[in-house]
PDB file of C-alpha atoms in Angstrom:
ATOM      1  CA  UNK C   9     286.687 122.552 110.971  1.00 88.00           C
ATOM      2  CA  UNK C  10     287.645 122.398 114.624  1.00 89.00           C
ATOM      3  CA  UNK C  11     285.119 121.808 117.435  1.00 90.00           C
ATOM      4  CA  UNK C  12     286.039 122.589 121.058  1.00 91.00           C
ATOM      5  CA  UNK C  13     284.721 120.023 123.522  1.00 89.00           C
ATOM      6  CA  UNK C  14     284.812 121.482 127.020  1.00 81.00           C
ATOM      7  CA  UNK C  15     286.694 119.341 129.542  1.00 71.00           C
ATOM      8  CA  UNK C  16     285.124 115.927 128.809  1.00 73.00           C
ATOM      9  CA  UNK C  17     285.474 113.086 131.289  1.00 73.00           C
ATOM     10  CA  UNK C  18     286.139 110.265 128.869  1.00 77.00           C
ATOM     11  CA  UNK C  19     289.027 107.881 128.725  1.00 79.00           C
ATOM     12  CA  UNK C  20     292.325 109.356 127.657  1.00 82.00           C
ATOM     13  CA  UNK C  21     294.308 107.765 124.825  1.00 88.00           C
ATOM     14  CA  UNK C  22     297.458 109.862 125.415  1.00 91.00           C
ATOM     15  CA  UNK C  23     300.573 107.587 125.125  1.00 91.00           C
ATOM     16  CA  UNK C  24     302.283 106.648 128.389  1.00 88.00           C
ATOM     17  CA  UNK C  25     305.354 108.830 127.662  1.00 88.00           C
ATOM     18  CA  UNK C  26     303.072 111.876 127.811  1.00 92.00           C
ATOM     19  CA  UNK C  27     300.638 113.061 130.462  1.00 93.00           C
ATOM     20  CA  UNK C  28     297.075 114.141 129.843  1.00 93.00           C
ATOM     21  CA  UNK C  29     296.391 117.736 130.871  1.00 93.00           C
ATOM     22  CA  UNK C  30     292.996 119.029 132.009  1.00 91.00           C
ATOM     23  CA  UNK C  31     291.211 121.121 129.442  1.00 90.00           C
ATOM     24  CA  UNK C  32     289.095 120.952 126.331  1.00 92.00           C
ATOM     25  CA  UNK C  33     289.565 118.420 123.592  1.00 94.00           C
ATOM     26  CA  UNK C  34     289.249 119.178 119.904  1.00 95.00           C
ATOM     27  CA  UNK C  35     287.396 117.281 117.179  1.00 96.00           C
ATOM     28  CA  UNK C  36     288.805 118.038 113.716  1.00 96.00           C
ATOM     29  CA  UNK C  37     287.236 117.461 110.279  1.00 96.00           C
ATOM     30  CA  UNK C  38     289.522 118.339 107.422  1.00 95.00           C
ATOM     31  CA  UNK C  39     289.442 118.222 103.641  1.00 95.00           C
ATOM     32  CA  UNK C  40     292.943 118.722 102.146  1.00 94.00           C
ATOM     33  CA  UNK C  41     292.661 119.586  98.449  1.00 92.00           C
ATOM     34  CA  UNK C  42     296.430 119.899  98.051  1.00 90.00           C
ATOM     35  CA  UNK C  43     299.213 118.270 100.087  1.00 91.00           C
ATOM     36  CA  UNK C  44     302.533 116.521  99.424  1.00 92.00           C
ATOM     37  CA  UNK C  45     300.653 113.241  99.467  1.00 93.00           C
ATOM     38  CA  UNK C  46     297.727 114.431  97.357  1.00 93.00           C
ATOM     39  CA  UNK C  47     294.141 115.262  98.388  1.00 95.00           C
ATOM     40  CA  UNK C  48     292.555 113.453 101.334  1.00 97.00           C
ATOM     41  CA  UNK C  49     289.973 113.660 104.126  1.00 97.00           C
ATOM     42  CA  UNK C  50     290.740 113.427 107.843  1.00 98.00           C
ATOM     43  CA  UNK C  51     288.870 113.190 111.116  1.00 98.00           C
ATOM     44  CA  UNK C  52     290.774 113.511 114.403  1.00 97.00           C
ATOM     45  CA  UNK C  53     290.411 113.824 118.179  1.00 96.00           C
ATOM     46  CA  UNK C  54     293.094 115.904 119.882  1.00 96.00           C
ATOM     47  CA  UNK C  55     293.699 116.079 123.648  1.00 95.00           C
ATOM     48  CA  UNK C  56     295.806 118.498 125.741  1.00 96.00           C
ATOM     49  CA  UNK C  57     299.008 116.794 126.946  1.00 95.00           C
ATOM     50  CA  UNK C  58     302.489 117.476 128.238  1.00 94.00           C
ATOM     51  CA  UNK C  59     305.982 116.053 128.184  1.00 91.00           C
ATOM     52  CA  UNK C  60     307.661 117.080 131.391  1.00 87.00           C
ATOM     53  CA  UNK C  61     306.676 120.705 131.795  1.00 87.00           C
ATOM     54  CA  UNK C  62     306.146 121.284 128.055  1.00 89.00           C
ATOM     55  CA  UNK C  63     302.466 121.491 127.063  1.00 94.00           C
ATOM     56  CA  UNK C  64     300.929 120.767 123.682  1.00 96.00           C
ATOM     57  CA  UNK C  65     298.141 118.875 121.986  1.00 97.00           C
ATOM     58  CA  UNK C  66     298.256 115.156 121.211  1.00 97.00           C
ATOM     59  CA  UNK C  67     296.235 113.576 118.372  1.00 97.00           C
ATOM     60  CA  UNK C  68     294.891 110.353 119.919  1.00 96.00           C
ATOM     61  CA  UNK C  69     292.465 109.249 117.196  1.00 96.00           C
ATOM     62  CA  UNK C  70     292.959 109.971 113.490  1.00 98.00           C
ATOM     63  CA  UNK C  71     291.437 108.441 110.385  1.00 98.00           C
ATOM     64  CA  UNK C  72     292.266 109.377 106.823  1.00 98.00           C
ATOM     65  CA  UNK C  73     291.151 108.049 103.413  1.00 98.00           C
ATOM     66  CA  UNK C  74     294.653 108.066 101.887  1.00 97.00           C
ATOM     67  CA  UNK C  75     297.246 105.333 102.411  1.00 98.00           C
ATOM     68  CA  UNK C  76     299.990 107.841 101.483  1.00 97.00           C
ATOM     69  CA  UNK C  77     298.791 110.272 104.251  1.00 97.00           C
ATOM     70  CA  UNK C  78     298.603 107.395 106.734  1.00 98.00           C
ATOM     71  CA  UNK C  79     302.185 106.261 105.947  1.00 96.00           C
ATOM     72  CA  UNK C  80     303.636 109.772 106.050  1.00 95.00           C
ATOM     73  CA  UNK C  81     301.779 110.827 109.221  1.00 95.00           C
ATOM     74  CA  UNK C  82     302.814 107.731 111.140  1.00 95.00           C
ATOM     75  CA  UNK C  83     306.399 107.548 109.853  1.00 92.00           C
ATOM     76  CA  UNK C  84     307.358 111.192 110.016  1.00 93.00           C
ATOM     77  CA  UNK C  85     305.415 112.558 113.038  1.00 95.00           C
ATOM     78  CA  UNK C  86     304.000 109.552 114.896  1.00 94.00           C
ATOM     79  CA  UNK C  87     300.386 110.586 114.237  1.00 96.00           C
ATOM     80  CA  UNK C  88     298.111 107.593 114.968  1.00 97.00           C
ATOM     81  CA  UNK C  89     296.487 107.656 111.544  1.00 98.00           C
ATOM     82  CA  UNK C  90     294.412 104.697 110.446  1.00 98.00           C
ATOM     83  CA  UNK C  91     292.866 104.113 107.037  1.00 98.00           C
ATOM     84  CA  UNK C  92     289.091 104.410 106.779  1.00 98.00           C
ATOM     85  CA  UNK C  93     286.164 105.321 104.584  1.00 99.00           C
ATOM     86  CA  UNK C  94     285.351 109.005 104.954  1.00 99.00           C
ATOM     87  CA  UNK C  95     282.593 110.866 103.127  1.00 98.00           C
ATOM     88  CA  UNK C  96     282.273 114.660 102.950  1.00 97.00           C
ATOM     89  CA  UNK C  97     278.828 116.207 102.377  1.00 97.00           C
ATOM     90  CA  UNK C  98     277.683 119.769 101.806  1.00 95.00           C
ATOM     91  CA  UNK C  99     274.066 120.949 101.608  1.00 92.00           C
ATOM     92  CA  UNK C 100     273.625 124.701 101.726  1.00 89.00           C
ATOM     93  CA  UNK C 101     275.420 126.047 104.803  1.00 87.00           C
ATOM     94  CA  UNK C 102     275.644 122.576 106.467  1.00 94.00           C
ATOM     95  CA  UNK C 103     278.687 120.375 106.016  1.00 96.00           C
ATOM     96  CA  UNK C 104     279.440 116.999 107.447  1.00 97.00           C
ATOM     97  CA  UNK C 105     282.183 114.350 107.512  1.00 98.00           C
ATOM     98  CA  UNK C 106     281.204 110.712 108.164  1.00 98.00           C
ATOM     99  CA  UNK C 107     283.539 107.909 109.220  1.00 98.00           C
ATOM    100  CA  UNK C 108     281.677 104.942 107.823  1.00 98.00           C
ATOM    101  CA  UNK C 109     283.355 102.079 109.746  1.00 98.00           C
ATOM    102  CA  UNK C 110     282.693 103.704 113.122  1.00 97.00           C
ATOM    103  CA  UNK C 111     279.423 105.391 112.299  1.00 97.00           C
ATOM    104  CA  UNK C 112     280.862 108.701 113.584  1.00 98.00           C
ATOM    105  CA  UNK C 113     279.491 111.900 112.024  1.00 98.00           C
ATOM    106  CA  UNK C 114     280.502 115.509 112.607  1.00 98.00           C
ATOM    107  CA  UNK C 115     278.085 118.159 111.209  1.00 97.00           C
ATOM    108  CA  UNK C 116     278.456 121.892 111.305  1.00 97.00           C
ATOM    109  CA  UNK C 117     276.780 125.040 110.141  1.00 97.00           C
ATOM    110  CA  UNK C 118     278.750 128.290 109.817  1.00 94.00           C
ATOM    111  CA  UNK C 119     277.593 131.667 111.042  1.00 93.00           C
ATOM    112  CA  UNK C 120     278.973 135.150 111.446  1.00 94.00           C
ATOM    113  CA  UNK C 121     281.614 137.090 109.508  1.00 95.00           C
ATOM    114  CA  UNK C 122     284.658 135.556 107.867  1.00 94.00           C
ATOM    115  CA  UNK C 123     287.683 136.765 109.802  1.00 95.00           C
ATOM    116  CA  UNK C 124     291.444 136.294 109.344  1.00 95.00           C
ATOM    117  CA  UNK C 125     292.853 133.572 111.598  1.00 93.00           C
ATOM    118  CA  UNK C 126     296.366 132.549 112.552  1.00 94.00           C
ATOM    119  CA  UNK C 127     296.907 129.664 114.974  1.00 93.00           C
ATOM    120  CA  UNK C 128     300.360 128.511 116.058  1.00 96.00           C
ATOM    121  CA  UNK C 129     300.318 125.172 117.851  1.00 96.00           C
ATOM    122  CA  UNK C 130     302.543 122.399 119.207  1.00 96.00           C
ATOM    123  CA  UNK C 131     301.710 118.690 118.817  1.00 96.00           C
ATOM    124  CA  UNK C 132     303.234 116.106 121.153  1.00 96.00           C
ATOM    125  CA  UNK C 133     303.218 112.671 119.605  1.00 96.00           C
ATOM    126  CA  UNK C 134     304.845 109.263 120.197  1.00 93.00           C
ATOM    127  CA  UNK C 135     306.752 107.840 117.193  1.00 89.00           C
ATOM    128  CA  UNK C 136     308.164 104.313 117.794  1.00 83.00           C
ATOM    129  CA  UNK C 137     310.243 104.786 120.981  1.00 76.00           C
ATOM    130  CA  UNK C 138     310.634 108.546 120.667  1.00 88.00           C
ATOM    131  CA  UNK C 139     308.255 111.285 121.804  1.00 92.00           C
ATOM    132  CA  UNK C 140     308.200 114.216 119.375  1.00 94.00           C
ATOM    133  CA  UNK C 141     307.502 117.889 119.760  1.00 95.00           C
ATOM    134  CA  UNK C 142     306.033 119.120 116.441  1.00 96.00           C
ATOM    135  CA  UNK C 143     305.462 122.840 115.774  1.00 97.00           C
ATOM    136  CA  UNK C 144     302.678 123.867 113.446  1.00 96.00           C
ATOM    137  CA  UNK C 145     300.904 126.903 112.042  1.00 96.00           C
ATOM    138  CA  UNK C 146     297.389 127.173 110.555  1.00 94.00           C
ATOM    139  CA  UNK C 147     296.536 130.305 108.649  1.00 95.00           C
ATOM    140  CA  UNK C 148     293.454 131.345 106.692  1.00 94.00           C
ATOM    141  CA  UNK C 149     290.014 132.800 107.201  1.00 95.00           C
ATOM    142  CA  UNK C 150     287.495 131.398 109.692  1.00 95.00           C
ATOM    143  CA  UNK C 151     283.971 131.876 110.929  1.00 95.00           C
ATOM    144  CA  UNK C 152     282.178 130.439 113.919  1.00 96.00           C
ATOM    145  CA  UNK C 153     280.362 127.151 113.526  1.00 96.00           C
ATOM    146  CA  UNK C 154     277.624 125.215 115.416  1.00 96.00           C
ATOM    147  CA  UNK C 155     278.853 121.693 115.579  1.00 97.00           C
ATOM    148  CA  UNK C 156     277.216 118.359 116.359  1.00 97.00           C
ATOM    149  CA  UNK C 157     279.200 115.154 116.855  1.00 97.00           C
ATOM    150  CA  UNK C 158     277.412 111.799 116.811  1.00 97.00           C
ATOM    151  CA  UNK C 159     278.875 108.345 117.374  1.00 96.00           C
ATOM    152  CA  UNK C 160     277.271 105.053 118.489  1.00 97.00           C
ATOM    153  CA  UNK C 161     276.752 104.745 122.282  1.00 95.00           C
ATOM    154  CA  UNK C 162     279.219 101.790 122.583  1.00 95.00           C
ATOM    155  CA  UNK C 163     282.053 103.560 120.850  1.00 94.00           C
ATOM    156  CA  UNK C 164     285.101 104.758 122.840  1.00 92.00           C
ATOM    157  CA  UNK C 165     284.414 108.327 121.581  1.00 94.00           C
ATOM    158  CA  UNK C 166     280.786 108.406 122.709  1.00 94.00           C
ATOM    159  CA  UNK C 167     281.632 110.742 125.561  1.00 92.00           C
ATOM    160  CA  UNK C 168     282.235 113.436 122.882  1.00 94.00           C
ATOM    161  CA  UNK C 169     278.687 113.139 121.478  1.00 95.00           C
ATOM    162  CA  UNK C 170     276.689 116.330 121.531  1.00 95.00           C
ATOM    163  CA  UNK C 171     276.628 120.008 120.425  1.00 96.00           C
ATOM    164  CA  UNK C 172     279.818 122.054 120.513  1.00 95.00           C
ATOM    165  CA  UNK C 173     281.146 125.435 119.448  1.00 95.00           C
ATOM    166  CA  UNK C 174     283.654 125.373 116.607  1.00 95.00           C
ATOM    167  CA  UNK C 175     285.341 127.274 113.810  1.00 94.00           C
ATOM    168  CA  UNK C 176     285.341 126.546 110.086  1.00 94.00           C
ATOM    169  CA  UNK C 177     288.398 127.624 108.148  1.00 91.00           C
ATOM    170  CA  UNK C 178     288.290 128.532 104.470  1.00 85.00           C
ATOM    171  CA  UNK C 179     291.295 128.700 102.159  1.00 84.00           C
ATOM    172  CA  UNK C 180     293.516 127.689 105.057  1.00 87.00           C
ATOM    173  CA  UNK C 181     297.137 126.586 104.838  1.00 90.00           C
ATOM    174  CA  UNK C 182     298.556 124.211 107.372  1.00 91.00           C
ATOM    175  CA  UNK C 183     302.291 123.866 107.988  1.00 94.00           C
ATOM    176  CA  UNK C 184     303.613 121.049 110.125  1.00 94.00           C
ATOM    177  CA  UNK C 185     307.279 121.374 111.151  1.00 94.00           C
ATOM    178  CA  UNK C 186     309.890 118.762 111.744  1.00 93.00           C
ATOM    179  CA  UNK C 187     309.304 116.624 114.849  1.00 92.00           C
ATOM    180  CA  UNK C 188     312.118 116.635 117.390  1.00 92.00           C
ATOM    181  CA  UNK C 189     312.450 114.912 120.731  1.00 89.00           C
ATOM    182  CA  UNK C 190     311.551 117.371 123.517  1.00 77.00           C
ATOM    183  CA  UNK C 191     314.422 118.869 125.484  1.00 75.00           C
ATOM    184  CA  UNK C 192     315.164 116.576 128.390  1.00 69.00           C
ATOM    185  CA  UNK C 193     314.091 113.377 126.654  1.00 67.00           C
ATOM    186  CA  UNK C 194     317.524 111.758 126.749  1.00 61.00           C
ATOM    187  CA  UNK C 195     317.918 112.304 130.456  1.00 38.00           C
ATOM    188  CA  UNK C 196     314.381 111.078 131.232  1.00 43.00           C
ATOM    189  CA  UNK C 197     314.778 107.807 129.238  1.00 41.00           C
ATOM    190  CA  UNK C 198     318.093 106.645 130.746  1.00 40.00           C
TER     191      UNK C 198
END
């Protein structure tokens, strides 16, 4: 499930090698039933960013319930994955994902027809001392979702609290490509 948060005015956690772009942030709740590291749950916040003139999205907060996913995500792509307790609930049409340590909950209800969806994207992440440009492709079926995100008032993510429009994907596949330094990185780091 992906919720679109229209142009929030909260603090940016984009790494210093990248620049935050104006635009909506995304809140992601995912349940991977099959992956190279096994099944796991994930919650993420993604911000628009750029490296030079190259735009993309940067995951600035990520929590997973799998040590293997955390290690692979950090080591291979520079995703800022941390390990946490995540619980997935489903009651009728409502689904939710709760991050226990932070008290963050994302709830959503689907509506409308199930439609085919293909979403190419580019992530820009910082791995050790190297920024990476990571191509990706999500493919599956999706329907609209009414989303509510709730987090304690003193949390860094509290500016995202509220109701948002989203999309819930069913039977989706996610392919993340190899991360490479963006063109021009060598000249900009000398």
